Amino acid sequence: MKFRKSPLVTITLRYGLIAGAIIILFMIVFYYMGQHPLLVFPYLDFRIVLFGVFIFFALKEFKESHQNGILFFWQGMIGSYILIFTSMILAAVGIILFSQFEPAFVTSFIEAQLAKFQAIPQAEIDEFGKESFDRNLAAISATNGMQLAVTYFGHGIMIGLFVSVILSAILRKQPKTL
């Protein structure tokens, strides 16, 4: 139980909960502004900046307040992943609940994806295979809120890995050996 009371865990959990709430808020705002949040390209996703800011401040607080300015790379990675998993679990639950509250959230996603599929030229469909195309088309048509949440969670974890490695390397500071 000592791990649970660790400042690294408590600080990153707190920042992760705040980041998760902000992700849910941004998703709802983007949706009602007419931009479906799940149709944004991953490299333009607002979570890159959000994770960067929250990981930076969480690790900096841990480093300065509890480690006398020392942060090992492994501490940065563990803290970052606690923050990312916490925020993405909260965001996934938010997607599931919002899709129950607002059924058009899922249907608008399906319609946009179907429009993308219908815009694919016949030559490309033939190249990849008609069976594969039909299978993917059927899978999109059967999408539900849980599948959207799992996909969003997975994308968030991938984005978080990228940001975590960079910030953990930048913020690390090891004690000087004599």
Coordinates of C-alpha atoms in Angstrom, one line a residue, residues 15-173:
Y15 CA -3.5 15.9 -12.9
G16 CA -4.9 12.9 -14.8
L17 CA -8.4 13.4 -13.4
I18 CA -8.3 17.1 -14.4
A19 CA -7.0 16.3 -17.9
G20 CA -9.7 13.7 -18.3
A21 CA -12.4 16.2 -17.4
I22 CA -10.9 18.7 -19.9
I23 CA -10.9 16.1 -22.6
I24 CA -14.6 15.3 -22.0
L25 CA -15.4 19.0 -22.0
F26 CA -13.5 19.7 -25.2
M27 CA -15.1 16.7 -26.9
I28 CA -18.6 17.9 -26.1
V29 CA -17.8 21.5 -27.1
F30 CA -16.2 20.4 -30.4
Y31 CA -19.2 18.1 -31.1
Y32 CA -21.8 20.9 -30.6
M33 CA -19.7 23.3 -32.6
G34 CA -20.1 21.0 -35.6
Q35 CA -16.6 19.3 -35.6
H36 CA -16.9 15.7 -34.5
P37 CA -14.0 15.1 -32.1
L38 CA -13.3 11.6 -33.2
L39 CA -12.7 12.5 -36.8
V40 CA -9.7 14.7 -36.2
F41 CA -6.4 13.4 -37.5
P42 CA -4.2 12.0 -34.7
Y43 CA -1.3 14.4 -35.4
L44 CA -3.7 17.4 -35.0
D45 CA -5.3 16.0 -31.9
F46 CA -5.6 18.5 -29.0
R47 CA -4.5 15.7 -26.6
I48 CA -0.9 16.2 -27.7
V49 CA -0.7 19.6 -26.3
L50 CA -3.0 18.8 -23.3
F51 CA -0.8 15.8 -22.3
G52 CA 2.4 17.8 -22.9
V53 CA 1.2 20.6 -20.5
F54 CA -0.2 18.3 -17.8
I55 CA 2.7 15.8 -17.8
F56 CA 5.2 18.7 -17.7
F57 CA 3.6 20.4 -14.7
A58 CA 2.9 17.1 -12.9
L59 CA 6.5 15.9 -13.2
K60 CA 7.8 19.3 -12.4
E61 CA 5.7 19.5 -9.2
F62 CA 6.9 16.0 -8.2
K63 CA 10.5 16.8 -9.0
E64 CA 10.6 20.1 -7.2
S65 CA 8.4 19.4 -4.2
H66 CA 9.3 15.8 -3.4
Q67 CA 12.6 14.9 -5.0
N68 CA 14.8 17.9 -4.4
G69 CA 15.1 18.6 -8.1
I70 CA 15.9 15.0 -9.1
L71 CA 13.8 13.0 -11.5
F72 CA 14.8 9.7 -13.0
F73 CA 13.6 8.7 -16.5
W74 CA 11.6 5.7 -15.1
Q75 CA 9.8 8.0 -12.6
G76 CA 8.8 10.3 -15.4
M77 CA 7.5 7.4 -17.5
I78 CA 5.5 5.9 -14.6
G79 CA 4.1 9.2 -13.6
S80 CA 3.2 10.1 -17.2
Y81 CA 1.5 6.8 -17.7
I82 CA -0.5 7.1 -14.5
L83 CA -1.7 10.5 -15.7
I84 CA -2.4 9.3 -19.3
F85 CA -4.3 6.1 -18.2
T86 CA -6.3 8.0 -15.7
S87 CA -7.3 10.7 -18.1
M88 CA -8.1 8.3 -21.0
I89 CA -10.2 6.0 -18.7
L90 CA -12.2 9.0 -17.7
A91 CA -12.5 10.2 -21.3
A92 CA -13.6 6.7 -22.5
V93 CA -16.3 6.6 -19.8
G94 CA -17.3 10.1 -20.9
I95 CA -17.7 8.9 -24.5
I96 CA -19.8 6.0 -23.5
L97 CA -22.1 8.1 -21.3
F98 CA -22.3 10.9 -23.9
S99 CA -23.1 8.5 -26.7
Q100 CA -26.0 7.2 -24.5
F101 CA -27.2 10.8 -23.8
E102 CA -26.7 12.0 -27.4
P103 CA -27.3 9.1 -29.9
A104 CA -26.5 11.4 -32.8
F105 CA -22.9 11.4 -31.6
V106 CA -22.4 7.9 -32.9
T107 CA -24.7 8.2 -35.9
S108 CA -22.9 11.4 -37.1
F109 CA -19.6 9.5 -36.8
I110 CA -20.9 6.6 -38.8
E111 CA -22.3 8.9 -41.5
A112 CA -19.0 10.8 -41.8
Q113 CA -17.0 7.5 -42.1
L114 CA -19.4 6.1 -44.6
A115 CA -19.1 9.2 -46.7
K116 CA -15.3 8.8 -46.6
F117 CA -15.7 5.1 -47.7
Q118 CA -18.0 6.0 -50.6
A119 CA -15.5 8.6 -51.8
I120 CA -12.8 5.9 -52.3
P121 CA -12.3 5.2 -56.1
Q122 CA -13.2 1.8 -57.4
A123 CA -9.6 1.2 -58.5
E124 CA -8.4 1.4 -54.9
I125 CA -11.2 -0.9 -53.8
D126 CA -10.2 -3.4 -56.4
E127 CA -6.5 -3.1 -55.3
F128 CA -7.2 -3.9 -51.6
G129 CA -10.0 -6.3 -52.3
K130 CA -13.8 -6.0 -52.4
E131 CA -14.2 -8.4 -49.5
S132 CA -12.0 -6.4 -47.2
F133 CA -13.8 -3.2 -48.2
D134 CA -17.2 -4.7 -47.6
R135 CA -16.0 -6.1 -44.2
N136 CA -14.8 -2.6 -43.1
L137 CA -17.9 -1.0 -44.4
A138 CA -20.1 -3.4 -42.3
A139 CA -17.9 -2.8 -39.3
I140 CA -18.3 0.9 -39.5
S141 CA -22.1 0.6 -39.9
A142 CA -22.2 -1.5 -36.7
T143 CA -20.1 1.0 -34.6
N144 CA -21.4 1.9 -31.1
G145 CA -20.4 4.1 -28.3
M146 CA -18.3 1.4 -26.6
Q147 CA -16.2 0.8 -29.8
L148 CA -15.7 4.6 -30.2
A149 CA -14.5 4.8 -26.5
V150 CA -12.1 1.9 -26.9
T151 CA -10.6 3.4 -30.1
Y152 CA -10.3 6.8 -28.6
F153 CA -8.6 5.2 -25.5
G154 CA -6.1 3.4 -27.7
H155 CA -5.3 6.5 -29.7
G156 CA -4.8 8.4 -26.5
I157 CA -2.4 5.8 -25.1
M158 CA -0.3 6.0 -28.4
I159 CA -0.3 9.8 -28.3
G160 CA 0.6 9.6 -24.6
L161 CA 3.5 7.3 -25.2
F162 CA 5.1 9.7 -27.7
V163 CA 4.7 12.7 -25.3
S164 CA 5.8 10.7 -22.2
V165 CA 9.1 9.6 -23.7
I166 CA 10.0 13.1 -24.8
L167 CA 9.0 14.9 -21.6
S168 CA 10.5 12.2 -19.3
A169 CA 13.8 12.6 -21.1
I170 CA 13.7 16.4 -21.0
L171 CA 12.8 16.7 -17.4
R172 CA 15.0 13.9 -16.0
K173 CA 17.8 15.0 -13.7

